[in-house]
Coordinates of C-alpha atoms in Angstrom, one line a residue:
X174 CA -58.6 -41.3 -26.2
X175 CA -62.1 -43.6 -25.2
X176 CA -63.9 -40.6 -27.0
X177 CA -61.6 -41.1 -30.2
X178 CA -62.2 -44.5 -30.2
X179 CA -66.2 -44.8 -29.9
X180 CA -66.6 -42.0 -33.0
X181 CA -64.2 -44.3 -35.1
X182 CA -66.5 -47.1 -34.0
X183 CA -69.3 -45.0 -35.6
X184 CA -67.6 -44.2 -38.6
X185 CA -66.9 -48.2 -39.2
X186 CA -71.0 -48.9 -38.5
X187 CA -71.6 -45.6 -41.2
X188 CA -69.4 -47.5 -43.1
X189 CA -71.2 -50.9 -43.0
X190 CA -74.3 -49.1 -43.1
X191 CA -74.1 -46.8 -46.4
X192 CA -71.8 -49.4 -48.4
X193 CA -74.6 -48.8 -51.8
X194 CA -75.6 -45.0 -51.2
X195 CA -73.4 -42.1 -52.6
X196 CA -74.1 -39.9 -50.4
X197 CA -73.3 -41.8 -47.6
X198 CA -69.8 -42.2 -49.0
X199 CA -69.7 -38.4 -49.1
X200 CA -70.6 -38.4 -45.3
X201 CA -68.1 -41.1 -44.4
X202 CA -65.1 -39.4 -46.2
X203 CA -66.5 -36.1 -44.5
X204 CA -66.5 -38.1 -41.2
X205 CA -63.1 -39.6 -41.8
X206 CA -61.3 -36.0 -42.4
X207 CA -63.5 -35.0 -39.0
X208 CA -62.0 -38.0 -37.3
X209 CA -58.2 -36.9 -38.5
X210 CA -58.8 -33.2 -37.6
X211 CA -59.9 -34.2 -34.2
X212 CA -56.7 -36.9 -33.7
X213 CA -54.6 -34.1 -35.2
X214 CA -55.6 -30.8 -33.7
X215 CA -56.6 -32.1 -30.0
X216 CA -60.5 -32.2 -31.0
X217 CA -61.3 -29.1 -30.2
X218 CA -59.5 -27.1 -33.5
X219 CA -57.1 -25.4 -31.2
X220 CA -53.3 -27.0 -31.8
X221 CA -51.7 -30.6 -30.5
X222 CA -51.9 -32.6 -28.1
X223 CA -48.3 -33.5 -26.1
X224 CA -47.6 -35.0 -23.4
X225 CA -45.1 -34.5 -20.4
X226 CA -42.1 -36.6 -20.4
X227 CA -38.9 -36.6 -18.7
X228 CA -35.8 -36.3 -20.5
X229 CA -32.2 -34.3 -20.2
X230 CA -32.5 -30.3 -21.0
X231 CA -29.1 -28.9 -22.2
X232 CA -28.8 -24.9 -22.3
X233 CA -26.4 -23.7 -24.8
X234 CA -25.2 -20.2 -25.8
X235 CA -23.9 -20.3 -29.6
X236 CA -21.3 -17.4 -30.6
X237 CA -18.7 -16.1 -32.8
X238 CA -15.1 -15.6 -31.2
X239 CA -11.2 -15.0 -32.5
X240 CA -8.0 -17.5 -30.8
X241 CA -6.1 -14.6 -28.2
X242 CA -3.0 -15.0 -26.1
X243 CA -3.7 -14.1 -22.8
X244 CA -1.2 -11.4 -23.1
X245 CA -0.5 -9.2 -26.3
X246 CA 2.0 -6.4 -25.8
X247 CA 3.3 -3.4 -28.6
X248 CA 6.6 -2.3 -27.2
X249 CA 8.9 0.7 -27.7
X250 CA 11.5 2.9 -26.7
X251 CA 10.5 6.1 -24.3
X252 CA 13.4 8.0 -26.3
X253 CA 14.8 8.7 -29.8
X254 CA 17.8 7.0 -30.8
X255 CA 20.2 5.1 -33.0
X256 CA 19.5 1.2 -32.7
X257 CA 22.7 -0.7 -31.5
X258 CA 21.8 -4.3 -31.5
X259 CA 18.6 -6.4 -32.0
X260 CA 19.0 -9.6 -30.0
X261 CA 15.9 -11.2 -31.0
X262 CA 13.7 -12.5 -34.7
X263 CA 10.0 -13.0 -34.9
X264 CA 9.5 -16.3 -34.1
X265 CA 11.8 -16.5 -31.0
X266 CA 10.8 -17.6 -28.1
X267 CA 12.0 -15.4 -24.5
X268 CA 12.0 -14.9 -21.3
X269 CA 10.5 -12.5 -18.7
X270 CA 13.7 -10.1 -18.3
X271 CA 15.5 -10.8 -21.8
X272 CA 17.1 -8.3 -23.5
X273 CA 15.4 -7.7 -27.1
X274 CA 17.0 -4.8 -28.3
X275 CA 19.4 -1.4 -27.5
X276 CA 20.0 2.1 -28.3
X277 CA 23.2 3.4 -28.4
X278 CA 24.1 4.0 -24.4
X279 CA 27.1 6.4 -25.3
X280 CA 28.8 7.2 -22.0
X281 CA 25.9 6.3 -19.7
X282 CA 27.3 2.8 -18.3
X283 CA 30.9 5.0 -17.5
X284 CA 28.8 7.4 -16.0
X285 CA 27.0 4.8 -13.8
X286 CA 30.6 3.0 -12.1
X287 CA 31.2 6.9 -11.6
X288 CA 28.5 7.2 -9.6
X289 CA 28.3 3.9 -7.7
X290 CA 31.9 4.3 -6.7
X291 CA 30.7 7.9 -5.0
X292 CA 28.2 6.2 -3.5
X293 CA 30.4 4.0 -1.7
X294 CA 32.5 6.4 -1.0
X295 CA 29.7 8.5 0.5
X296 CA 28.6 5.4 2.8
X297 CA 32.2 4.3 4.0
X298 CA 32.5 8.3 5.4
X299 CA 28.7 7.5 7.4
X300 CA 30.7 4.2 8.8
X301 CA 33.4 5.8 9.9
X302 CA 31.6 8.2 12.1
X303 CA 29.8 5.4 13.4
X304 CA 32.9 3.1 14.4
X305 CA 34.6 6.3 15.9
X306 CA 31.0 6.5 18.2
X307 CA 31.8 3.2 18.5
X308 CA 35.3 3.8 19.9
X309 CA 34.8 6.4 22.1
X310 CA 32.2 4.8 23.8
X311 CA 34.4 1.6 24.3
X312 CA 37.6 3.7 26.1
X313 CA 35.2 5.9 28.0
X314 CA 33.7 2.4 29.7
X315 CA 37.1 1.1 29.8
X316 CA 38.6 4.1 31.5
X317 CA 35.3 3.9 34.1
X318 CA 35.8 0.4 34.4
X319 CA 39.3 0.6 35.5
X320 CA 38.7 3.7 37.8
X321 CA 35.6 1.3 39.6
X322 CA 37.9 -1.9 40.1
X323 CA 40.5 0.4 41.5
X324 CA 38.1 1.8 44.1
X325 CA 36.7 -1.8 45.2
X326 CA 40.2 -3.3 45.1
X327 CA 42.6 -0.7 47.0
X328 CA 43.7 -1.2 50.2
X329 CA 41.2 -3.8 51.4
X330 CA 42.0 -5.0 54.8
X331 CA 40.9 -8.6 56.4
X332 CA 39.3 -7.1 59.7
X333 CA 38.5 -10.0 62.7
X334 CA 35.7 -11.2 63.2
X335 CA 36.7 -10.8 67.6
X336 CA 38.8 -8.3 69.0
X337 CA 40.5 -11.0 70.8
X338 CA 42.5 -12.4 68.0
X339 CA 46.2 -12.2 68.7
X340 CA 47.4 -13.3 65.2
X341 CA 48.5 -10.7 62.1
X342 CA 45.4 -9.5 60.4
X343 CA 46.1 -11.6 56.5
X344 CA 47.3 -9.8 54.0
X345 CA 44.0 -9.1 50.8
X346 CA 45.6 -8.3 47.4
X347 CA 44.2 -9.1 43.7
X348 CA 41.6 -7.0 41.6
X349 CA 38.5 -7.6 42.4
X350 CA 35.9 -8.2 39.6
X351 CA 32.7 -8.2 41.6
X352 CA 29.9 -6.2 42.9
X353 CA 30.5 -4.3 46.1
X354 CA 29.5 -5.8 49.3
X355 CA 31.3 -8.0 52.3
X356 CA 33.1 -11.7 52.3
X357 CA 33.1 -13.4 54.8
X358 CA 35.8 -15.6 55.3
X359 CA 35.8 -19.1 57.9
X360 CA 39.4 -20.7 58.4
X361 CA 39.2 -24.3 59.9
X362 CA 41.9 -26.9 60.4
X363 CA 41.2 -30.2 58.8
X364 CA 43.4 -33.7 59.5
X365 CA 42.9 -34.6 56.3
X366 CA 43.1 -31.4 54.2
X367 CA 47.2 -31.3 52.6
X368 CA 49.9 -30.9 54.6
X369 CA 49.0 -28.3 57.1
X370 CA 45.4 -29.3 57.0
X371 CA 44.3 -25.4 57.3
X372 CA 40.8 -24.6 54.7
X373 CA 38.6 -21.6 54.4
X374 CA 35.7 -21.0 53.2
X375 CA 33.7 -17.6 52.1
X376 CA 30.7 -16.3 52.1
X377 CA 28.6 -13.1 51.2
X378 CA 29.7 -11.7 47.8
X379 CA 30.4 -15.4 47.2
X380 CA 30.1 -18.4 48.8
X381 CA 32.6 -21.0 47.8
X382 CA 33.7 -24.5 49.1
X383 CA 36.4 -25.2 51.5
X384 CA 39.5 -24.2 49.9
X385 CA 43.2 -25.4 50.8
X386 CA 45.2 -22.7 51.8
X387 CA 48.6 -22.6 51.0
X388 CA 51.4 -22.1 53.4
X389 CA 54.4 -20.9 50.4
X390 CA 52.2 -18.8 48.3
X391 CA 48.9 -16.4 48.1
X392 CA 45.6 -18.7 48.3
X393 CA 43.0 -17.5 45.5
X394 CA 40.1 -16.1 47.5
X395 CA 37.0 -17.7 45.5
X396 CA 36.9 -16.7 42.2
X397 CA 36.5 -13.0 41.5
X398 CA 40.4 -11.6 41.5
X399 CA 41.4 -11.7 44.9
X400 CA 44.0 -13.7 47.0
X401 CA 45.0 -13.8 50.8
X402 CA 48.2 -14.7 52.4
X403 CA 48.9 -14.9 56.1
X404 CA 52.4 -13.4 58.1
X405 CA 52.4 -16.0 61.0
X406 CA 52.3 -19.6 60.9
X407 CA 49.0 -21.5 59.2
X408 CA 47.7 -23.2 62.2
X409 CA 47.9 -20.1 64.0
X410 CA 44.7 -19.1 61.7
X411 CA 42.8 -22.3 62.7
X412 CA 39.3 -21.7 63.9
X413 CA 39.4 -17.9 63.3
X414 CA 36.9 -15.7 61.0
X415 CA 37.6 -12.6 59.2
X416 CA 35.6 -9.9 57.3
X417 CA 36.8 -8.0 54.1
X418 CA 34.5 -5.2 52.8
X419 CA 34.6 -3.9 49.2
X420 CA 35.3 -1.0 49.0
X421 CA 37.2 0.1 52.0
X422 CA 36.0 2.8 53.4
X423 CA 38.8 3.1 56.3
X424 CA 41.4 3.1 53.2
X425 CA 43.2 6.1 53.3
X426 CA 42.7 6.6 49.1
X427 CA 39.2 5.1 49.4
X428 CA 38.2 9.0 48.9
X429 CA 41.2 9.9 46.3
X430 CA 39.7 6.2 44.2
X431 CA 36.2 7.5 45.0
X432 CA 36.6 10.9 43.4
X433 CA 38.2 9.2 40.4
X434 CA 35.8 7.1 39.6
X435 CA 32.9 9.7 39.7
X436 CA 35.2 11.9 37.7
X437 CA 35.7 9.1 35.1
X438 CA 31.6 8.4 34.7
X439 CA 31.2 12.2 34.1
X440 CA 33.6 12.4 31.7
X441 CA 32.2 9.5 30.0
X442 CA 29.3 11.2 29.6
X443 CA 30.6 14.5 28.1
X444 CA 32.7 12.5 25.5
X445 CA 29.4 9.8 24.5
X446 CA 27.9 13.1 24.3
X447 CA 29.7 14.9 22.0
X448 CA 30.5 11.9 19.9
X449 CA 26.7 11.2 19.2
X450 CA 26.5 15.2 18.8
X451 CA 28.8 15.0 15.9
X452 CA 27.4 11.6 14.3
X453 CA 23.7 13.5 14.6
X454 CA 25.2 16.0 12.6
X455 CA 26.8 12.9 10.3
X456 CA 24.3 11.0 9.4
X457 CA 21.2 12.8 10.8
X458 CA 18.1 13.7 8.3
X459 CA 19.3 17.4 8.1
X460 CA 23.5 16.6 8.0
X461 CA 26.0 17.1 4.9
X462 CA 27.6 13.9 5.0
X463 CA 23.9 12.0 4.3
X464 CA 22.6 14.8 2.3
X465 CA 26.1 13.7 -0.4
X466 CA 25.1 10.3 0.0
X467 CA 21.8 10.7 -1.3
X468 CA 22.6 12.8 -3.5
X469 CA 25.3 10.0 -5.3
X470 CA 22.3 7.8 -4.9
X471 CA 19.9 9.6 -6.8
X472 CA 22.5 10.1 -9.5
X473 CA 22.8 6.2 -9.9
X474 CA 18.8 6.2 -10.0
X475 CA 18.3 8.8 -12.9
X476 CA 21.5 7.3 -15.1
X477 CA 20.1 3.7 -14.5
X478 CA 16.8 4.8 -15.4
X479 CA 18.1 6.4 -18.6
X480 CA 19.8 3.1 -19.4
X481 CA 16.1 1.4 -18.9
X482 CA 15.2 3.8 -21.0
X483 CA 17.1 2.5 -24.3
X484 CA 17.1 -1.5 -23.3
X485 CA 13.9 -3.0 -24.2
X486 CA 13.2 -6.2 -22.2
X487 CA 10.5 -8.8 -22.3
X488 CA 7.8 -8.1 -20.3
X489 CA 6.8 -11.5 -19.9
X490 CA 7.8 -15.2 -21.2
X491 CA 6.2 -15.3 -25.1
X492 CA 7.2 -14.8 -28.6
X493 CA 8.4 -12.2 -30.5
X494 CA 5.7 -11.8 -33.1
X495 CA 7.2 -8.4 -34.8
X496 CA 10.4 -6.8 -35.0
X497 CA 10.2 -3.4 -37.3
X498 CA 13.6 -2.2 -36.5
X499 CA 17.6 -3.2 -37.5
X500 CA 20.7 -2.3 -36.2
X501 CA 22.2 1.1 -37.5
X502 CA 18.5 2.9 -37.9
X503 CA 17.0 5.7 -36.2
X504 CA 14.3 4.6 -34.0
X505 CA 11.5 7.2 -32.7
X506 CA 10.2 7.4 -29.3
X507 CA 6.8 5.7 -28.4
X508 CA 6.5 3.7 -31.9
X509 CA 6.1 0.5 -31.9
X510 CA 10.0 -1.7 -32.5
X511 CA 8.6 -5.2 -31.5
X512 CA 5.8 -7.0 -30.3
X513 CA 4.9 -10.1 -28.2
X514 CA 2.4 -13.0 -27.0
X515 CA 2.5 -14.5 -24.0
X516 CA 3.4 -17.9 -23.9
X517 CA 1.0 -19.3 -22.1
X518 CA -2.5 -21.4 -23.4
X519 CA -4.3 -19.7 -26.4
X520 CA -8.1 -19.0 -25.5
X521 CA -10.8 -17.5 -27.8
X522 CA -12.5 -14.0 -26.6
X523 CA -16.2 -13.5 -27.3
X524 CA -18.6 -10.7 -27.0
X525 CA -21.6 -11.9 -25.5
X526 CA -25.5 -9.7 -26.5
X527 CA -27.2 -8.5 -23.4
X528 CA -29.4 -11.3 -23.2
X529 CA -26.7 -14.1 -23.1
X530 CA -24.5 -12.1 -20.9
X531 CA -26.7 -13.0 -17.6
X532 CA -26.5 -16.6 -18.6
X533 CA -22.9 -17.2 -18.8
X534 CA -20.6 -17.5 -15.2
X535 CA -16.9 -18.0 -14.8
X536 CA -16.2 -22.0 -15.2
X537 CA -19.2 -22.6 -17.6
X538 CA -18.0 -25.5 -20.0
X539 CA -17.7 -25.2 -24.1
X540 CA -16.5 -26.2 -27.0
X541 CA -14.9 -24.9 -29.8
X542 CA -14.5 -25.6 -33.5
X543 CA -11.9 -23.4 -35.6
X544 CA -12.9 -22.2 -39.1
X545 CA -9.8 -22.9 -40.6
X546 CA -9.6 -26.4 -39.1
X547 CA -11.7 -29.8 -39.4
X548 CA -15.1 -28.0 -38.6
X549 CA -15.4 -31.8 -36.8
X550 CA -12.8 -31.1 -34.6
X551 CA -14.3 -29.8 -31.3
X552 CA -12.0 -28.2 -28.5
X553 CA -12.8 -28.7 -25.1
X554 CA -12.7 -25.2 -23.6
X555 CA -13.4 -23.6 -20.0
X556 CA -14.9 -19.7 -19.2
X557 CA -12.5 -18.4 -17.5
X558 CA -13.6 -14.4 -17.1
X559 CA -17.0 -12.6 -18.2
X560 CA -16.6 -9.0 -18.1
X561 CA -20.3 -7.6 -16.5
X562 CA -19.0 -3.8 -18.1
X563 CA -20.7 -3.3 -21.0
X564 CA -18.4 -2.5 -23.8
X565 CA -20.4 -0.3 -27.6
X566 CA -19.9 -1.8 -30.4
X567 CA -21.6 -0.5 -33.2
X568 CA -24.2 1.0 -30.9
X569 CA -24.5 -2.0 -29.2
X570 CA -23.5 -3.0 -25.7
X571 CA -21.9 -6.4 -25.2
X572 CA -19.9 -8.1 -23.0
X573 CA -16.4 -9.6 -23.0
X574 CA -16.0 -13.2 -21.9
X575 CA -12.8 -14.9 -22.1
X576 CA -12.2 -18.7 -22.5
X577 CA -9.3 -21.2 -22.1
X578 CA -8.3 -24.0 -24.2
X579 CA -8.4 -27.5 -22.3
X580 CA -6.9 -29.3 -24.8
X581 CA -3.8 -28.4 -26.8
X582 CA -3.6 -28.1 -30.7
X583 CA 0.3 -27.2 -32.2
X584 CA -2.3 -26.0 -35.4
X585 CA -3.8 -23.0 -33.6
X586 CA -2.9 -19.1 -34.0
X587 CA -3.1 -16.4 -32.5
X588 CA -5.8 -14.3 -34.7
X589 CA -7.7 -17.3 -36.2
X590 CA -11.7 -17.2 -35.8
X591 CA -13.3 -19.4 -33.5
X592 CA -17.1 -20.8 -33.2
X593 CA -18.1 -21.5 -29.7
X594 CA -20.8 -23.3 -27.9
X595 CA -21.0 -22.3 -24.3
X596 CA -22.8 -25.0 -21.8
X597 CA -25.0 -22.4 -19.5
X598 CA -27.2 -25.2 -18.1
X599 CA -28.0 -28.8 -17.8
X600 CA -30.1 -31.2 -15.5
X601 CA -30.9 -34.5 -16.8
X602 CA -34.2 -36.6 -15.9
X603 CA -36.6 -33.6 -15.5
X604 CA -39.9 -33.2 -16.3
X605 CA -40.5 -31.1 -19.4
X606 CA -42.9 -30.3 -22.2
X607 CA -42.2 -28.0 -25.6
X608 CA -42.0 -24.3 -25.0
X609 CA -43.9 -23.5 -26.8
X610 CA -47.5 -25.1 -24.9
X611 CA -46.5 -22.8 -22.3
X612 CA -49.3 -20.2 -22.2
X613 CA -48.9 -16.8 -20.5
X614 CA -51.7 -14.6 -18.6
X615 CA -51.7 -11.3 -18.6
X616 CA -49.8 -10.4 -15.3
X617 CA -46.8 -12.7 -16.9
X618 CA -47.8 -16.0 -14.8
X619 CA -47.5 -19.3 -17.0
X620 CA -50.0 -21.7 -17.5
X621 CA -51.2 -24.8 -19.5
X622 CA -54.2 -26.8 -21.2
X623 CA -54.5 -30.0 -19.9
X624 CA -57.1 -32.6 -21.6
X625 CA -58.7 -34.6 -19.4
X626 CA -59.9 -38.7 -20.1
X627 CA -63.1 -37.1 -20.8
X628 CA -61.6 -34.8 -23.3
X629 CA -62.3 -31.9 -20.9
X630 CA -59.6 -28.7 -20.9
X631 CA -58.2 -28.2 -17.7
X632 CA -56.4 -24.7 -16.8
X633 CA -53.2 -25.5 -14.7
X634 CA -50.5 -22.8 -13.5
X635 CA -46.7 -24.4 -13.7
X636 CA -43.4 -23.5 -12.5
X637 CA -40.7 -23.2 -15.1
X638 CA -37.1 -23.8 -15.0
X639 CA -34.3 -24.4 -17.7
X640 CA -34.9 -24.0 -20.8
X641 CA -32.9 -26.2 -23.1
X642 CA -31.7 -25.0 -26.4
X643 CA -33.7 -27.5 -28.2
X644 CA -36.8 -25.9 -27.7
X645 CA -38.3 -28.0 -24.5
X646 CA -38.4 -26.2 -21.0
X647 CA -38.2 -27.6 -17.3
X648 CA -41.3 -28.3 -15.7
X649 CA -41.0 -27.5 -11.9
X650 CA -44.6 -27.8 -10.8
X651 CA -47.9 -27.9 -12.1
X652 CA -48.2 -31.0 -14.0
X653 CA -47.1 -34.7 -13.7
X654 CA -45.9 -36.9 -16.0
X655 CA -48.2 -38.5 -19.0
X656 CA -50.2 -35.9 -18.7
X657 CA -51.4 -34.7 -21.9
X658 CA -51.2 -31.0 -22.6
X659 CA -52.6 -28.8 -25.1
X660 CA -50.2 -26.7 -27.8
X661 CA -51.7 -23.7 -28.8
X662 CA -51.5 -23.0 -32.7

């Protein structure tokens, strides 16, 4: 800029200089359009001269779109038949589940109660073989049950604990309901124990407290079933000790109760056995009786899939858009009878070119302006899905990108044509200059003029980053700020 100024201050002296001579005023105007050429074109006749500023860089991708549902379904019937009702208008709103419309069913819902009342049927017979299992195995433990208290309980005998004893062995009777072994039984005289102030105790199978033993009836012996009495007088007892074993073996049926009970557990067996034998056979993969049941079942499948077959039933919450057939006509299989939106937000689809593809990412923010609406009004608008599979169209591959409306508007339909400005990038504050004084080499590297104080051209290699749609570019490295650059023509 120093340079610019001393040739103007040469131009004012030619001025002063040549104020009478013609010629001179040819060689001042000459000079002047030199001077404005240099200020213009950088002084060197090779573009402009800009300088590197910061400022905000906005990326945008601008497209063509149409207003879609997110869902858009054609629906018909799988089969031929005569329409019985139409539940539904275009218009209506549904949902997920409703019944829209019907074929004539004829006989199939008779034929369906048919067929669930063989199925239960068919499962009450697999119970029944179950509970019998079930009833066998609870009299075959009974029966062993019985047969094992018998042989613990029979004949048991109260044996002293010294041969010396003089007094009448007591008398053991009850069912016992305990685990074999021995008790071992203490009888002690106590002043202030009841009248006759004669207790026991026990030990072994179980161990119990002193207990008051009556003189008029049988004294319960613990807790497990048995009770002793005693033939000669109480106090005759005192400070004596006695031993009863369970089972007896000295009992004279001890073997005839033995046998029994061994006979009982084998028989128990035989009958579980052939009780689970014949509920194998029952309800086993390969038996009769679960072969029929299956086969009932699969008869309620195929007559409730015919039903499905004539109901036709909203996919999803929406609204009925189309409805091409009445009650009383004869509807074809696999045409279309109605068709739905969903009912959820409209969104606009796009199909992005190759290059602006690789720009655009799931949650980029837009906006979008409707042709047949204020052109003003602009819709905030989020991507929501960018398909990377190319789809031809017309020769061309592009790429379906999907975006959802962030604000509602009760004035937009399904089908209308939407204009869409798609925010790809944007950084505020950065250093930047024009695209186009960016200067490529021949192996791709970018570069730029600089013009030095002296007016000298410096070569400098930059870094580049966003480019904003406006036509300035991110300057990463390279230059500085207020640095003046040099645009080629």
């Amino acid at each position: 800029m120093l340079e610019m100024a001393q040739m103007l201050n040469k131009i004012k002296k030619l001025i002063m200089a040549s104020r009478r001579n013609m010629i001179g005023a040819v060689v001042i105007g000459l000079a002047i359009l030199g001077t404005i050429g240099y200020l213009i074109l950088g002084g060197n006749g090779n573009g402009e001269i800009v300088v590197a500023t910061k400022r905000d860089l906005v990326e945008t991708v601008k497209i063509s779109g149409r207003v879609e549902a997110d869902i858009v379904s054609d629906m018909g019937f799988p089969v031929s038949g005569i329409v019985r009702t139409v539940k539904v208008k275009a218009g209506d709103r549904v949902w997920a589940g409703q019944q829209l419309a019907v074929l004539d069913l004829g006989t199939l819902y008779a034929d369906l109660r048919s067929a669930r009342a063989e199925v239960a049927i068919k499962r009450a017979e697999l119970a029944n073989l179950q509970i019998d299992l079930t009833a066998v195995k609870r009299q075959q433990d009974t029966l062993v049950e019985s047969a094992y208290r018998t042989l613990l309980s029979a004949s048991l005998e109260a044996e002293p604990a010294s041969a010396s004893y003089t007094q009448t062995p007591p008398t053991i009777t009850g069912t016992y309901f305990g685990a074999e072994g021995t008790y071992k039984i203490i009888i002690d005289r106590n002043s202030s124990g009841g009248a006759n102030g004669i207790k026991l105790r026990t030990f072994g199978v179980e161990k119990t407290e002193q207990i008051e033993v009556s003189d008029t009836t049988a004294t319960a012996l613990g807790t497990k079933g048995l009770y002793i009495s005693f033939a000669d007088d109480l106090t005759d007892y005192a400070n004596t000790t006695w031993y009863v074993t369970l089972p007896n073996p000295k009992s004279s049926v001890y073997a005839t109760n033995r046998n029994t009970y061994e006979e009982a557990i084998r028989e128990r067996s035989a009958a579980l056995s052939s009780a689970e034998a014949n509920l194998r056979q029952g309800v086993g993969g390969d038996s009769i009786a679960k072969a029929q049941l299956e086969k009932t079942e699969a008869e309620v499948a195929r007559i409730s899939a015919e039903i499905g077959q004539r109901v036709l039933v909203a996919p999803f919450a929406g609204v009925v858009t189309v409805v091409n057939i009445d009650p009383g006509e004869s509807a074809s299989a696999n045409t279309t009878a109605l068709a739905m939106i969903s009912a959820g937000e409209l969104g606009v689809k796009v199909d992005l070119p190759e290059i602006d593809s690789i720009k655009v990412n799931i949650g980029d923010l837009a906006t979008v302006t409707i042709d047949a609406l204020d052109s003003e009004l602009a819709l905030p608008a989020k991507v929501v899905a960018v398909n990377r599979a190319e789809t031809m169209v017309d020769g061309v591959p592009v790429y379906e990108a999907r975006l959802a409306l962030t604000a509602k508007n009760a004035t937009i339909a399904s089908g209308m044509t939407a204009d869409v400005t798609i925010t790809t990038g944007k950084k505020d504050g950065v250093l930047s200059l024009p695209a186009r004084a960016i200067r490529y080499r021949t192996s791709g590297t970018p570069y730029i003029l600089t013009i030095s104080r002296g007016g000298k051209q410096i070569d400098k290699e930059v870094a580049l980053g966003l480019r904003s749609t406006d036509g300035y570019i991110e300057i990463k490295a390279g230059v500085v700020a207020g640095e003046q650059v040099l645009v080629a023509k």
